[in-house]
Structures are given as C-alpha cells and as structure tokens.
Tab-separated table of C-alpha atoms in Angstrom:
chain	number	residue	atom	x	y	z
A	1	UNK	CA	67.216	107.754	74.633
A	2	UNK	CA	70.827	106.719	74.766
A	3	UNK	CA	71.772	104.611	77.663
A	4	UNK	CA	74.055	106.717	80.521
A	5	UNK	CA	77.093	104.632	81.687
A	6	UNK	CA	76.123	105.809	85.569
A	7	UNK	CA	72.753	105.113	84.925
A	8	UNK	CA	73.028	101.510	83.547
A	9	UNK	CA	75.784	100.854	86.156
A	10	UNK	CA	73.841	102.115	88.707
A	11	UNK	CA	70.863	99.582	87.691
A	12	UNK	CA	73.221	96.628	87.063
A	13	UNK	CA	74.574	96.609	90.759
A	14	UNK	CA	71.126	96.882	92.353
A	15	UNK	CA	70.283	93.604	90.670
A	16	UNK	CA	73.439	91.862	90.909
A	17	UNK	CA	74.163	92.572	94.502
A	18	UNK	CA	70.385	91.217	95.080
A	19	UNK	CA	71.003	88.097	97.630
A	20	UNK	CA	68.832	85.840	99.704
A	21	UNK	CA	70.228	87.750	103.338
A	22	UNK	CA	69.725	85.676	106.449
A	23	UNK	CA	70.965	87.822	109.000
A	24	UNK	CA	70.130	91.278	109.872
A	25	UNK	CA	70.341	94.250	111.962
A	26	UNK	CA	67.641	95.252	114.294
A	27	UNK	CA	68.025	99.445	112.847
A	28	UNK	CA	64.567	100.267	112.398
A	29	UNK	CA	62.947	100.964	108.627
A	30	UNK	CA	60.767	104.140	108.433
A	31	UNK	CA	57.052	103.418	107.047
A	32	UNK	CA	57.526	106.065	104.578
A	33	UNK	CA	60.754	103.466	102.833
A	34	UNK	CA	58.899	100.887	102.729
A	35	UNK	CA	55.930	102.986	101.125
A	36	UNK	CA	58.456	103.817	98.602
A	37	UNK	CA	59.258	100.829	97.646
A	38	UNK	CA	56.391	99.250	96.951
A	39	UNK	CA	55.403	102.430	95.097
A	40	UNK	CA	58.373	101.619	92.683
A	41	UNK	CA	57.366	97.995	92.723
A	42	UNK	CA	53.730	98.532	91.789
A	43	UNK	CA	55.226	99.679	88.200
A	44	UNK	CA	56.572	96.036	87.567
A	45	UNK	CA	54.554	94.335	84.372
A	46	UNK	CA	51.031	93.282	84.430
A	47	UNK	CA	49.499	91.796	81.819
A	48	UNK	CA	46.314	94.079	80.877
A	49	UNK	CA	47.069	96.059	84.312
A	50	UNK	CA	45.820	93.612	86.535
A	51	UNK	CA	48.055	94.177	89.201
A	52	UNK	CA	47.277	91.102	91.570
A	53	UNK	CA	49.587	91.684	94.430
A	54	UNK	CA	48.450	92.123	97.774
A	55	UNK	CA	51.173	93.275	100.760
A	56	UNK	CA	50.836	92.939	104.099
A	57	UNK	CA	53.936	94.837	105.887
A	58	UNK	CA	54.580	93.802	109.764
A	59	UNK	CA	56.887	95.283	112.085
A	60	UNK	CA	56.979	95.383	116.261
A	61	UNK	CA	54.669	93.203	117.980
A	62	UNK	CA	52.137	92.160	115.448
A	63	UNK	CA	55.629	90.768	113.440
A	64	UNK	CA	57.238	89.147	117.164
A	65	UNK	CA	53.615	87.634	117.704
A	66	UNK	CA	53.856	85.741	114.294
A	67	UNK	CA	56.591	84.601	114.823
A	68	UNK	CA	55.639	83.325	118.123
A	69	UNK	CA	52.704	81.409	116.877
A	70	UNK	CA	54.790	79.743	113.763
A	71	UNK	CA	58.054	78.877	116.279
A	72	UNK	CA	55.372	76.890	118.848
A	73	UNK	CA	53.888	75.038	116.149
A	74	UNK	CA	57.316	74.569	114.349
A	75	UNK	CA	59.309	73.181	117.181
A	76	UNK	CA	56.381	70.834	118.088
A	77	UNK	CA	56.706	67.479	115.923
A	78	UNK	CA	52.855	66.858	117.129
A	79	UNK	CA	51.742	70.591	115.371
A	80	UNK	CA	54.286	70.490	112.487
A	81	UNK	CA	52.583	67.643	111.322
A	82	UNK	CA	49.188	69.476	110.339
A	83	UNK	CA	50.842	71.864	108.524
A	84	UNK	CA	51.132	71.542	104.434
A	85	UNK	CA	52.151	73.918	102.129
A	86	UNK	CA	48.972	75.015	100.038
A	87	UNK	CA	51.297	76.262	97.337
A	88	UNK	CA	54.292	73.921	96.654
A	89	UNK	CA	57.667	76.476	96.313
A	90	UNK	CA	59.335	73.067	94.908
A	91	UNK	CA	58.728	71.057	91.983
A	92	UNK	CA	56.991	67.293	92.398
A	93	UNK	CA	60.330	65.633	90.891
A	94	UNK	CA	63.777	66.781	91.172
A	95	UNK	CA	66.120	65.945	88.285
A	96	UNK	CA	69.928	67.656	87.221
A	97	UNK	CA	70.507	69.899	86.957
A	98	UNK	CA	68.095	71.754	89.262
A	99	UNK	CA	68.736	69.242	92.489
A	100	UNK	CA	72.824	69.221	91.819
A	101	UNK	CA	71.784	73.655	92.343
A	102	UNK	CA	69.455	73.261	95.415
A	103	UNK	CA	71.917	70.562	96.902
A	104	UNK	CA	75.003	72.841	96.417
A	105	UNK	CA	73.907	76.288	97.840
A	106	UNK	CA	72.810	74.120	100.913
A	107	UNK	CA	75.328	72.625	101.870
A	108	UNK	CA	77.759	75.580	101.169
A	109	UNK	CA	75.192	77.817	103.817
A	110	UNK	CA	75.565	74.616	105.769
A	111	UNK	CA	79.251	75.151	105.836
A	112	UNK	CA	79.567	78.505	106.477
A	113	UNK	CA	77.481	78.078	109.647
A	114	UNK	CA	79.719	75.341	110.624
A	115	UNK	CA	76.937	72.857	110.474
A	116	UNK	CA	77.876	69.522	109.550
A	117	UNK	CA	76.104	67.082	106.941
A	118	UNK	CA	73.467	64.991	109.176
A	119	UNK	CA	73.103	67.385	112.142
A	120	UNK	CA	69.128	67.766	112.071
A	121	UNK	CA	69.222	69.501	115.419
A	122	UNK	CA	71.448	72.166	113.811
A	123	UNK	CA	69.363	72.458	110.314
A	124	UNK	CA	65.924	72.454	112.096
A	125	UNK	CA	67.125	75.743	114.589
A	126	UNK	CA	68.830	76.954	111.102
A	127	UNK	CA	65.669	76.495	109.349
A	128	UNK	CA	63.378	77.980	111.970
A	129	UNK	CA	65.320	80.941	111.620
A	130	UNK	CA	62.652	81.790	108.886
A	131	UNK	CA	60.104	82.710	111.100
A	132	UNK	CA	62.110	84.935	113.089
A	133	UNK	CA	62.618	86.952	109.952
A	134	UNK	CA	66.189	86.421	110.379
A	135	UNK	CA	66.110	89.256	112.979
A	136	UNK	CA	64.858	91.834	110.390
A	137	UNK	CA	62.664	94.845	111.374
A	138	UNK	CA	60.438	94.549	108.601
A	139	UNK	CA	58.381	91.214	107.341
A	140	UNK	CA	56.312	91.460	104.472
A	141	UNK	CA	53.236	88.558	103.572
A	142	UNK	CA	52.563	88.439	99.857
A	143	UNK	CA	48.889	86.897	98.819
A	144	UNK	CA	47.227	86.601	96.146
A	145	UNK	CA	43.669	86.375	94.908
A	146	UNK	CA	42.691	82.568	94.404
A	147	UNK	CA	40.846	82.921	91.264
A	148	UNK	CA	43.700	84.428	89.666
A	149	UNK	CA	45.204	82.325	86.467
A	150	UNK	CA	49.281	81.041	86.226
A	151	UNK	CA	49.630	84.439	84.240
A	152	UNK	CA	48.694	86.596	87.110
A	153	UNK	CA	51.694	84.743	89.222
A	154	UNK	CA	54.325	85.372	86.578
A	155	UNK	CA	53.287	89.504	86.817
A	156	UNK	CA	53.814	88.546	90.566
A	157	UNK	CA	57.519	87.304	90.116
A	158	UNK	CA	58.104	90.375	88.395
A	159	UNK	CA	56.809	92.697	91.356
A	160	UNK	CA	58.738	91.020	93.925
A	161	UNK	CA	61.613	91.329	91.933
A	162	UNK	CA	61.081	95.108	91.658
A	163	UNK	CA	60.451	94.951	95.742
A	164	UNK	CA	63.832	93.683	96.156
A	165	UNK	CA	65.770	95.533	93.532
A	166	UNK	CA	64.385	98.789	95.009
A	167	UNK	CA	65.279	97.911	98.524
A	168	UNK	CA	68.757	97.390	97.077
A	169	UNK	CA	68.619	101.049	95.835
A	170	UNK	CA	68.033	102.543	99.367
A	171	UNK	CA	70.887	99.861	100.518
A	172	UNK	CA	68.221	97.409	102.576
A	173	UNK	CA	68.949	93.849	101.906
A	174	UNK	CA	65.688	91.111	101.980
A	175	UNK	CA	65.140	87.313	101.892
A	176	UNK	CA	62.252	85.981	99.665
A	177	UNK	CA	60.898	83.126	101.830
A	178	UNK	CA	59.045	80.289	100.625
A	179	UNK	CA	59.333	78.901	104.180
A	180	UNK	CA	56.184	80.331	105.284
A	181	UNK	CA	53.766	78.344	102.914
A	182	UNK	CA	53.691	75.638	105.260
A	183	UNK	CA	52.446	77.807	108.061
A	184	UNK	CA	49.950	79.697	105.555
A	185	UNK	CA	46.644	79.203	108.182
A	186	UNK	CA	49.029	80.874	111.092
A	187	UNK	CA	49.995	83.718	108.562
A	188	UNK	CA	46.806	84.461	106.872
A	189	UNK	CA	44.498	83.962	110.000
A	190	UNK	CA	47.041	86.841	111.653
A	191	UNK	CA	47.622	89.177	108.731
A	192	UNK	CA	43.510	88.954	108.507
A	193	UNK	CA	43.931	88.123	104.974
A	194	UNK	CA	40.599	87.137	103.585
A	195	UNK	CA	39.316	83.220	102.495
A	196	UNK	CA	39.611	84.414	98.559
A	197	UNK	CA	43.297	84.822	99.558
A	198	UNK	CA	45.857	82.337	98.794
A	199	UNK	CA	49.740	83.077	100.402
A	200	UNK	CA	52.534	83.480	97.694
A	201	UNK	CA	55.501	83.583	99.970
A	202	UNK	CA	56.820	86.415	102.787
A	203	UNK	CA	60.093	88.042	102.691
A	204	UNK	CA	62.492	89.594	105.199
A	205	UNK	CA	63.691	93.095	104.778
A	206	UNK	CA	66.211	95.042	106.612
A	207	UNK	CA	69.694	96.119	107.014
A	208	UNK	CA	72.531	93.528	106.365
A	209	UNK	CA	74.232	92.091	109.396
A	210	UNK	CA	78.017	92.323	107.451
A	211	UNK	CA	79.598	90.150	110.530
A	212	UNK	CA	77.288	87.132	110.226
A	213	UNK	CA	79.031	84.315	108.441
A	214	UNK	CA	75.773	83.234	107.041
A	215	UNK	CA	75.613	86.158	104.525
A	216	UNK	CA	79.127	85.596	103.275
A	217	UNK	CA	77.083	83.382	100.610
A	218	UNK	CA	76.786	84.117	97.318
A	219	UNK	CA	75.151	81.297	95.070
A	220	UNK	CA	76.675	80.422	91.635
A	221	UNK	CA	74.621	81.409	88.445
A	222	UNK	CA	75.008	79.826	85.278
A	223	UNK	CA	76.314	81.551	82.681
A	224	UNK	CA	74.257	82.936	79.364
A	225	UNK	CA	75.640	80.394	77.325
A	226	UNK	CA	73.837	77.645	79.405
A	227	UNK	CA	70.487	78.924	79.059
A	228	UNK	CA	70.514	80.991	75.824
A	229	UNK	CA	70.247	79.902	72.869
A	230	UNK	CA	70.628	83.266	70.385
A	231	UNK	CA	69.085	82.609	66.801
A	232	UNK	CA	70.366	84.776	63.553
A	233	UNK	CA	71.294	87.308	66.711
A	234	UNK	CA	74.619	89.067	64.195
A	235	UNK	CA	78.103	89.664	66.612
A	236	UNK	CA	80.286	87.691	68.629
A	237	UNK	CA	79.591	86.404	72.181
A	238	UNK	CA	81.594	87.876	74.575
C-alpha cells in the first residue's frame, strides 16, 4: 500500500510531539479513552504473542490515597531511607555521553522552574511532584510478571510507547515515571498487585497545563547521523 502524505504526517506528529509533561489539568478522562488506548497499545510487538503487560489505571481517591502514602514516606528522611528501587531505571556507571544528556535536560527543567543549582529544598518538592502525578486525572502502574526474561521487557518498551503515542492521538499528554520504583511496596501493596509481580514504572496521563513553565521543555535528540551507521544503504543522506 502506498504511503498517504496525511496519513504519515498524521503519525509523525503523534510521535514527535510525545514529551515527558509535568504539569497538567485537572479535566477529567472518560474510562472509555483510556480503554481505547490501551486497546491500541495492546497491538504493540510481542515476541511469540506473549503480551506481558499488566495495567493498573487509578483515578479519584484510590489515585489521591497513593499519593498520600508515597508523599508521607517521601518527605520523611527516617521512611525514605527503607525504600530501594527493586528495578534500577539508571545504569550502575554513568559515562559521556549519556551523563553530559541526563545532566543537561536537568538542569534546563531546573531553569525553567527558576530553581537554582544546589537548592535541595527546591529539587526535593520538584521531585516529589512525581507522586502527585503532576496533578493529572489519570495514573497508570505498569507490572510485570517476575519470571519473565529481558526479551519480555523490550515488547514492554514497545507497548508503552504505543500507550503514549495513542494518548497523543486523542490530544492527552503523559509522563513515563521511573520515580515510583523506589516506592514499589507502597504501589504494589495498594494497586493489590500480586507477589509474582514486579513494578516496571507508572506514568501520568492527562491534559497539558499550556501555562506551566515546566512544560515549555523540550529535550534535545541526537541526530541519525550519531547513532546510525547505514551499510551498502544506496542514496544520499539528507
């Protein structure tokens, strides 16, 4: 089938205008949307149809309670001790160019909350944000069964890519959150997510808040030349 202009345009800005939001509006999200999306997500690849993603999808109370529990224990320096992440989101050692990236889209979030280099107090409240969701109506709890091998994650990658990219489609914004790993006891003791369940990450999902500085950031990619290298590929780069 030949490719449609509209339709590949169409595709290309739901992926490119994908971004990490971190401040929304309350506007509610009807079930059935989120329903939807995950429908659309549940096509993403999986090797020999596994399909190992689990959702858990919290709104109202039962999303304000968790909250609740993950704020007490992270503004407690006594609590947030006891918590690890079971599932590192970061790598053991950080080398270039991967630290120069991390260092560089923090401090430019940093800056466009007005928060200077050094101010803990600012970065911790910043930081806790997380586990409010960043005011979002919806929070979603990703897990995954434990006995599942590394290819199992990569097929997860690719649905919550799909989750995301969808949501863009129907103009909702989210935030993949690593940030909740170190709270995974408080999450998966609340979700009721069973022992054989490990947590992958949560995510925020909602409407954009257009006014908050915060989501004035867009993070630099590299370009294709960096990372591709194109072998007996005939034609001229761009």
């Amino acid at each position: 089938m030949s490719p449609c202009t509209e339709s590949v345009a169409t595709v290309d800005l739901a992926i490119t205008s994908r971004r990490s939001v971190r401040a929304f509006l309350p506007t509610p999200i009807p079930r059935r949307t989120v329903e939807d999306i995950l429908e659309v997500a549940s096509r993403a690849p999986s090797g020999t149809n596994i399909q190992p993603w689990k959702v858990y999808v919290l709104g109202g109370e039962a999303k304000a309670a968790l909250s609740r529990k993950i704020l007490d224990a992270y503004n407690d320096p006594a609590t947030l001790a006891q918590h690890t992440d079971e599932v590192s989101s970061h790598p053991t050692e950080w080398v270039s160019p991967y630290i120069d990236r991390r260092r560089k889209v923090g401090w430019d979030m940093y800056s466009l909350l007005d928060i200077a280099k050094g101010d803990s107090a600012e970065m911790h409240a910043q930081r806790g944000r997380n586990y409010d969701f960043f005011g979002a109506p919806v929070g979603l709890m990703f897990t995954i069964d434990r006995i599942m091998p590394r290819a199992s994650w990569l097929d997860y990658g690719m649905f919550l890519q799909s989750v995301m990219v969808a949501a863009r489609a129907r103009g909702l914004h989210t935030c993949p959150q690593g940030a909740f790993l170190k709270f995974h006891r408080i999450v998966m003791e609340h979700i009721g997510a069973p022992a054989g369940e490990t947590l992958v990450c949560g995510m925020s999902m909602g409407y954009e808040d257009v006014a908050a500085p915060v989501n004035a950031l867009v993070s630099e990619r590299a370009p294709v030349t960096e990372f591709a290298k194109f072998i007996e590929v005939p034609g001229q780069s761009r």
